[in-house]
């Protein structure tokens, strides 16, 4: 394929995609969203100066940065992008689709003037540093390597509009849950082991798999029992072996697993607690609404669904590293929040728009080949996609076309 032609086709595709996401915005904001999505891909940076350099404009970089700053603070950007991405993605969500909610953070260890900086935990250094909390929701299927980014938000408990972490989590769940008509299975780590999360999920009849800390009381055969005690007493009739790559090394885990039927105190919904031994010294406890019979496959589905979180953690690292998220320099809180929506758009483009039908397979293959990697393309292809997009646009720069009228948000992104 002619790579100059490919670069132009990609720019046209970005123009159409950004036009859908910015339908609710004014003309100047629509232009900004288009330029920002392209600029982030082309520069692999969220810094406004680096984004502006990609526009091939005769206007001074200082003027472009000033215009970007004015647009990035507009209140409607985050909502417009999320509404339209959820509209585009909704038909990809089935009853057994996993909706993986990741509670993470953006560290700004040396920042001082950014608005509403708060304290977050730096897991790599095991220390408390300045930064912001984030929620990400990514859809995937058990047994599939494809992902669909659905939600990215940033918040600070020092912001005047902050009420609680529970409210932030539930707002994300409700926004996505309503858009997908309550389909899917919510998969969340131990941070969601709270009555404030369980109760709304059960009231809205949303399926979930949530890892428990072990200190929670459950009702087992009419009696109250501590979840960790139940886990130690649980019969584990099934065995399997899995492998996980950690720091470049493949580790083998021999797992034993089973389940027990339980309820939450003061709640009538029947639940199952799936127990897994072999991942650490303590048993892993997964509370779920999913029905489990006497088949190993039923229990193993719950375990596999939760373990898909590993790939989502890799996804979050991809976003932070590829687009240098923690080097973001905008000072205003509203701009930080809107930048998360723009990153969601960039990632959705790479993960979904470039992969969604057979017409794009050849194009995606060329993008992967253009990524300059000494040891080839890794299994986690989105790193290579990010690199490839940047390389193509840097080798074959050009201006974005003006947006033509969009008749319907559900458009075919193929080349025809």
Coordinates of C-alpha atoms in Angstrom, one line a residue:
X1 CA 0.0 0.0 0.0
X2 CA 1.1 3.6 -0.7
X3 CA 1.8 4.9 2.8
X4 CA 1.2 8.5 1.7
X5 CA -2.2 7.5 0.5
X6 CA -2.8 5.6 3.7
X7 CA -1.9 8.7 5.8
X8 CA -4.5 10.7 3.9
X9 CA -7.1 8.0 4.3
X10 CA -6.5 7.9 8.0
X11 CA -6.8 11.7 8.3
X12 CA -10.1 11.5 6.5
X13 CA -11.3 8.7 8.9
X14 CA -10.3 10.8 11.9
X15 CA -12.2 13.7 10.5
X16 CA -15.4 11.6 10.2
X17 CA -14.9 10.0 13.6
X18 CA -14.3 13.2 15.4
X19 CA -17.3 14.7 13.7
X20 CA -19.5 12.1 15.2
X21 CA -18.1 12.6 18.7
X22 CA -18.5 16.4 18.6
X23 CA -22.0 16.6 17.1
X24 CA -23.3 18.4 20.2
X25 CA -20.6 21.1 20.2
X26 CA -20.2 24.5 18.6
X27 CA -18.1 24.9 15.4
X28 CA -14.9 26.0 17.1
X29 CA -15.1 23.1 19.6
X30 CA -15.7 20.6 16.8
X31 CA -12.6 21.8 15.0
X32 CA -10.6 21.5 18.2
X33 CA -11.8 17.9 18.9
X34 CA -10.8 16.9 15.4
X35 CA -7.3 18.5 15.7
X36 CA -6.7 17.2 19.2
X37 CA -7.6 13.6 18.4
X38 CA -5.3 13.7 15.4
X39 CA -2.5 15.6 17.2
X40 CA -2.5 13.2 20.1
X41 CA -2.1 10.3 17.7
X42 CA 0.5 11.9 15.6
X43 CA 2.6 13.2 18.6
X44 CA 1.9 10.5 21.2
X45 CA 1.6 13.3 23.7
X46 CA -1.1 15.2 25.6
X47 CA 1.0 18.4 25.7
X48 CA -0.8 21.1 23.8
X49 CA 2.4 22.4 22.1
X50 CA 3.2 18.9 20.8
X51 CA -0.4 18.4 19.6
X52 CA -0.3 21.8 17.8
X53 CA 3.0 21.0 16.0
X54 CA 1.2 18.3 14.0
X55 CA -1.3 20.6 12.3
X56 CA 0.9 21.8 9.4
X57 CA -0.5 25.3 10.0
X58 CA 1.0 28.7 9.1
X59 CA -0.4 30.1 12.4
X60 CA 2.2 30.4 15.1
X61 CA 2.5 27.6 17.7
X62 CA 1.8 30.1 20.5
X63 CA -1.5 31.1 18.9
X64 CA -2.5 27.5 18.3
X65 CA -1.7 26.6 22.0
X66 CA -3.8 29.6 23.2
X67 CA -6.7 28.5 21.0
X68 CA -6.5 25.0 22.3
X69 CA -6.5 26.2 25.9
X70 CA -9.7 28.2 25.3
X71 CA -11.4 25.2 23.7
X72 CA -10.2 22.5 26.1
X73 CA -11.9 24.2 29.1
X74 CA -15.4 24.0 27.4
X75 CA -17.9 22.2 29.6
X76 CA -19.6 20.1 26.9
X77 CA -16.6 18.2 25.5
X78 CA -16.4 15.4 28.0
X79 CA -20.1 14.6 27.8
X80 CA -20.4 14.8 24.0
X81 CA -17.5 12.4 23.5
X82 CA -18.7 9.9 26.0
X83 CA -22.3 10.0 24.7
X84 CA -21.4 9.3 21.2
X85 CA -18.7 6.7 21.9
X86 CA -21.3 4.8 24.0
X87 CA -23.8 5.1 21.2
X88 CA -21.3 3.7 18.7
X89 CA -20.2 0.9 21.1
X90 CA -23.6 -0.1 22.5
X91 CA -24.2 -2.8 19.9
X92 CA -20.9 -4.5 20.8
X93 CA -22.1 -5.2 24.3
X94 CA -23.8 -8.6 24.8
X95 CA -25.2 -10.3 27.9
X96 CA -21.8 -12.0 28.7
X97 CA -19.6 -9.1 27.7
X98 CA -17.3 -8.1 30.6
X99 CA -17.5 -4.5 31.7
X100 CA -14.2 -4.1 33.5
X101 CA -14.0 -1.1 35.8
X102 CA -10.5 0.0 36.8
X103 CA -9.8 2.4 39.6
X104 CA -6.5 4.0 38.9
X105 CA -4.7 7.3 39.2
X106 CA -2.5 9.9 37.4
X107 CA 0.5 10.8 39.4
X108 CA 1.9 14.4 39.3
X109 CA 4.7 14.0 41.7
X110 CA 6.4 17.3 41.1
X111 CA 3.4 19.4 40.1
X112 CA 2.5 22.4 42.3
X113 CA 0.1 24.7 40.5
X114 CA -2.4 22.2 39.0
X115 CA -5.9 22.8 40.2
X116 CA -7.3 20.5 43.0
X117 CA -4.2 18.3 43.2
X118 CA -4.9 15.6 45.7
X119 CA -3.1 12.7 47.3
X120 CA -2.8 9.3 45.5
X121 CA -0.9 6.2 46.2
X122 CA 2.1 5.5 44.0
X123 CA 2.1 1.7 43.9
X124 CA 5.5 1.4 42.1
X125 CA 7.2 3.5 44.8
X126 CA 4.8 2.6 47.6
X127 CA 4.4 6.2 48.6
X128 CA 1.7 8.9 48.7
X129 CA 2.2 11.6 46.0
X130 CA 0.2 14.4 44.4
X131 CA -2.1 13.5 41.5
X132 CA -5.7 12.6 40.5
X133 CA -7.9 9.6 40.7
X134 CA -9.3 8.0 37.5
X135 CA -12.0 5.6 36.5
X136 CA -11.8 3.5 33.3
X137 CA -14.3 1.1 31.8
X138 CA -13.3 -1.3 29.1
X139 CA -15.5 -4.0 27.6
X140 CA -14.1 -7.3 26.4
X141 CA -15.1 -11.0 26.1
X142 CA -13.8 -14.1 27.8
X143 CA -11.5 -15.8 25.4
X144 CA -11.0 -12.7 23.2
X145 CA -8.1 -10.2 22.8
X146 CA -10.4 -7.5 21.5
X147 CA -11.3 -4.6 23.7
X148 CA -13.8 -1.7 23.6
X149 CA -12.9 1.4 25.6
X150 CA -16.1 2.9 27.0
X151 CA -15.3 5.5 29.7
X152 CA -12.4 7.6 31.1
X153 CA -12.9 10.1 33.9
X154 CA -10.6 12.0 36.3
X155 CA -11.5 13.4 39.7
X156 CA -10.1 14.9 42.9
X157 CA -11.6 14.7 46.4
X158 CA -10.3 18.3 46.8
X159 CA -12.6 19.5 44.0
X160 CA -15.7 21.5 45.3
X161 CA -18.0 19.3 43.2
X162 CA -16.7 16.0 44.7
X163 CA -19.1 14.2 47.0
X164 CA -17.6 10.7 47.4
X165 CA -15.6 8.0 45.6
X166 CA -18.7 5.8 45.7
X167 CA -20.6 8.5 43.8
X168 CA -17.8 8.7 41.2
X169 CA -17.8 4.9 40.7
X170 CA -21.6 4.7 40.5
X171 CA -21.8 7.7 38.1
X172 CA -19.5 5.8 35.7
X173 CA -21.4 2.5 36.1
X174 CA -24.8 4.3 35.5
X175 CA -23.7 6.2 32.5
X176 CA -22.4 3.1 30.8
X177 CA -25.1 0.7 32.2
X178 CA -27.9 2.9 30.8
X179 CA -26.2 3.2 27.4
X180 CA -25.9 -0.6 27.0
X181 CA -29.4 -1.4 28.3
X182 CA -28.0 -3.1 31.4
X183 CA -26.3 -5.8 29.4
X184 CA -22.9 -7.1 30.3
X185 CA -21.2 -8.3 33.5
X186 CA -19.4 -5.7 35.8
X187 CA -16.0 -6.9 36.9
X188 CA -14.4 -4.9 39.6
X189 CA -11.5 -5.3 42.0
X190 CA -11.5 -5.3 45.8
X191 CA -12.1 -1.5 45.9
X192 CA -15.7 -2.2 45.1
X193 CA -16.3 -4.5 48.1
X194 CA -18.7 -2.0 49.7
X195 CA -22.4 -2.0 50.5
X196 CA -22.6 1.3 48.7
X197 CA -21.7 -0.5 45.5
X198 CA -23.4 -3.8 45.9
X199 CA -26.8 -2.4 46.8
X200 CA -27.2 -0.2 43.7
X201 CA -26.0 -3.0 41.4
X202 CA -28.5 -5.4 42.8
X203 CA -31.3 -2.9 42.8
X204 CA -30.6 -2.2 39.1
X205 CA -30.3 -6.0 38.4
X206 CA -26.8 -5.6 37.0
X207 CA -24.7 -8.7 36.9
X208 CA -21.3 -8.4 38.6
X209 CA -18.2 -10.2 39.6
X210 CA -16.5 -8.4 42.5
X211 CA -13.4 -9.5 44.4
X212 CA -13.8 -9.4 48.1
X213 CA -11.4 -8.3 50.8
X214 CA -12.3 -11.1 53.1
X215 CA -13.7 -9.2 56.1
X216 CA -17.3 -9.1 54.9
X217 CA -20.0 -11.2 56.6
X218 CA -22.2 -13.4 54.3
X219 CA -25.2 -15.5 54.8
X220 CA -24.5 -19.2 54.3
X221 CA -27.3 -21.8 54.8
X222 CA -29.2 -19.2 57.0
X223 CA -26.2 -18.4 59.2
X224 CA -23.9 -15.5 59.3
X225 CA -20.3 -16.4 58.4
X226 CA -17.1 -14.4 57.7
X227 CA -16.3 -14.6 54.0
X228 CA -12.6 -15.5 54.6
X229 CA -13.7 -18.4 56.9
X230 CA -16.1 -19.6 54.2
X231 CA -13.3 -19.5 51.7
X232 CA -11.0 -21.6 53.8
X233 CA -13.8 -24.1 54.3
X234 CA -15.0 -24.2 50.7
X235 CA -14.6 -27.4 48.7
X236 CA -12.3 -26.8 45.7
X237 CA -13.0 -29.8 43.3
X238 CA -11.6 -28.2 40.2
X239 CA -8.0 -27.7 39.1
X240 CA -6.2 -26.0 36.2
X241 CA -2.9 -24.3 35.3
X242 CA -2.4 -20.8 34.0
X243 CA 0.6 -18.7 33.0
X244 CA 1.1 -15.0 33.6
X245 CA 3.9 -12.8 32.3
X246 CA 5.3 -10.5 35.0
X247 CA 8.3 -8.3 34.1
X248 CA 9.0 -10.3 31.0
X249 CA 9.0 -13.6 32.8
X250 CA 6.4 -16.3 32.5
X251 CA 5.1 -17.6 35.8
X252 CA 3.0 -20.8 36.1
X253 CA 0.2 -21.0 38.6
X254 CA -1.6 -24.2 39.7
X255 CA -5.1 -23.3 40.6
X256 CA -7.8 -25.1 42.7
X257 CA -11.3 -23.6 42.6
X258 CA -14.9 -24.1 43.6
X259 CA -17.9 -22.1 44.8
X260 CA -20.5 -21.8 47.6
X261 CA -24.0 -20.3 47.5
X262 CA -24.4 -17.2 49.7
X263 CA -26.4 -14.0 50.2
X264 CA -25.5 -10.6 51.5
X265 CA -27.0 -9.7 54.9
X266 CA -30.4 -8.0 54.6
X267 CA -30.5 -8.8 50.9
X268 CA -32.6 -11.5 49.3
X269 CA -30.7 -11.9 45.9
X270 CA -29.0 -15.3 45.7
X271 CA -25.3 -15.0 45.0
X272 CA -22.3 -17.3 44.6
X273 CA -18.8 -16.9 46.1
X274 CA -16.2 -18.4 43.8
X275 CA -13.0 -19.3 45.7
X276 CA -9.6 -19.7 44.0
X277 CA -6.4 -21.0 45.6
X278 CA -2.9 -20.8 44.1
X279 CA -2.5 -17.2 43.1
X280 CA -1.3 -16.0 46.5
X281 CA -1.1 -17.2 50.1
X282 CA -4.7 -16.1 50.7
X283 CA -7.6 -17.5 48.7
X284 CA -9.2 -15.2 46.1
X285 CA -12.9 -14.6 46.8
X286 CA -15.2 -13.5 44.0
X287 CA -18.8 -12.6 44.7
X288 CA -21.1 -12.8 41.7
X289 CA -24.7 -12.7 40.7
X290 CA -24.1 -15.3 37.9
X291 CA -25.8 -18.6 38.2
X292 CA -23.5 -21.5 38.8
X293 CA -24.6 -25.1 38.4
X294 CA -22.5 -28.3 39.0
X295 CA -20.4 -27.8 35.9
X296 CA -16.7 -26.8 36.1
X297 CA -17.3 -24.5 33.1
X298 CA -19.7 -22.3 35.1
X299 CA -17.1 -21.7 37.9
X300 CA -14.2 -21.4 35.5
X301 CA -16.1 -18.7 33.5
X302 CA -16.2 -16.5 36.6
X303 CA -12.5 -17.0 37.3
X304 CA -11.5 -16.3 33.7
X305 CA -13.7 -13.2 33.7
X306 CA -12.0 -11.8 36.7
X307 CA -8.5 -12.6 35.4
X308 CA -9.3 -10.6 32.3
X309 CA -8.5 -7.6 34.6
X310 CA -4.8 -8.4 34.0
X311 CA -5.1 -7.4 30.3
X312 CA -7.0 -4.2 31.3
X313 CA -4.2 -3.2 33.6
X314 CA -1.9 -3.5 30.6
X315 CA -4.3 -1.3 28.7
X316 CA -4.1 1.4 31.3
X317 CA -0.3 1.2 31.2
X318 CA -0.5 1.6 27.4
X319 CA -2.6 4.7 27.6
X320 CA -0.3 6.3 30.2
X321 CA 3.0 5.4 28.5
X322 CA 2.1 5.7 24.9
X323 CA 0.5 9.2 25.2
X324 CA 2.7 10.3 28.1
X325 CA -0.4 11.0 30.3
X326 CA 1.5 11.8 33.5
X327 CA 3.4 14.5 31.6
X328 CA 0.2 16.5 31.1
X329 CA 0.8 20.2 31.8
X330 CA -2.6 21.9 31.7
X331 CA -3.4 23.5 35.0
X332 CA -7.2 23.8 35.1
X333 CA -9.2 20.9 36.4
X334 CA -11.8 21.1 33.6
X335 CA -9.1 20.8 31.0
X336 CA -7.7 17.7 32.7
X337 CA -11.1 16.1 32.7
X338 CA -11.7 16.9 29.0
X339 CA -8.2 15.6 28.1
X340 CA -9.3 12.2 29.5
X341 CA -12.3 12.2 27.1
X342 CA -10.0 13.0 24.2
X343 CA -7.7 10.1 25.2
X344 CA -10.8 7.8 25.2
X345 CA -11.5 8.9 21.7
X346 CA -7.9 8.2 20.6
X347 CA -8.0 4.8 22.2
X348 CA -11.4 3.9 20.8
X349 CA -10.2 4.8 17.3
X350 CA -7.1 2.5 17.7
X351 CA -9.0 -0.3 19.4
X352 CA -12.3 -0.4 17.6
X353 CA -12.4 1.8 14.5
X354 CA -9.2 0.3 13.0
X355 CA -10.3 -3.3 13.8
X356 CA -14.0 -3.4 13.2
X357 CA -14.4 -5.0 9.8
X358 CA -12.5 -7.0 7.2
X359 CA -11.9 -3.9 5.1
X360 CA -9.6 -2.5 7.7
X361 CA -7.5 -5.6 8.3
X362 CA -5.0 -4.7 5.5
X363 CA -4.7 -1.2 6.8
X364 CA -4.2 -2.3 10.4
X365 CA -1.5 -4.8 9.2
X366 CA 0.4 -2.0 7.5
X367 CA 0.2 0.2 10.6
X368 CA 1.6 -2.7 12.7
X369 CA 4.4 -3.2 10.3
X370 CA 5.4 0.4 10.3
X371 CA 5.9 0.4 14.1
X372 CA 9.7 0.3 14.6
X373 CA 10.3 -2.5 17.1
X374 CA 13.6 -4.4 17.4
X375 CA 11.9 -7.6 18.6
X376 CA 8.8 -7.4 16.5
X377 CA 5.2 -6.7 17.4
X378 CA 4.2 -7.7 21.0
X379 CA 1.1 -9.6 21.8
X380 CA -0.4 -6.4 23.1
X381 CA -0.8 -4.8 19.7
X382 CA -2.0 -1.4 20.8
X383 CA 1.5 -0.4 21.7
X384 CA 2.5 -1.1 18.1
X385 CA -0.7 0.6 16.8
X386 CA 0.2 3.7 18.7
X387 CA 3.7 3.7 17.4
X388 CA 2.6 2.9 13.9
X389 CA 0.1 5.8 13.7
X390 CA 2.7 8.2 14.9
X391 CA 5.3 7.0 12.4
X392 CA 2.9 7.2 9.4
X393 CA 1.8 10.7 10.2
X394 CA 5.4 11.9 10.9
X395 CA 6.6 10.4 7.6
X396 CA 3.6 11.7 5.6
X397 CA 2.3 14.9 7.2
X398 CA -0.7 16.7 5.9
X399 CA -3.6 18.9 6.9
X400 CA -6.9 17.6 8.2
X401 CA -9.9 18.1 5.8
X402 CA -12.9 20.1 6.7
X403 CA -15.8 18.1 8.2
X404 CA -18.6 17.3 5.8
X405 CA -22.2 17.1 7.1
X406 CA -22.9 14.0 9.2
X407 CA -26.3 12.5 8.6
X408 CA -26.3 9.7 11.2
X409 CA -24.0 8.9 14.1
X410 CA -23.7 5.2 13.1
X411 CA -21.4 5.4 10.1
X412 CA -19.4 2.8 8.3
X413 CA -15.7 3.5 8.8
X414 CA -14.5 1.3 6.0
X415 CA -12.7 2.8 3.0
X416 CA -15.2 1.4 0.5

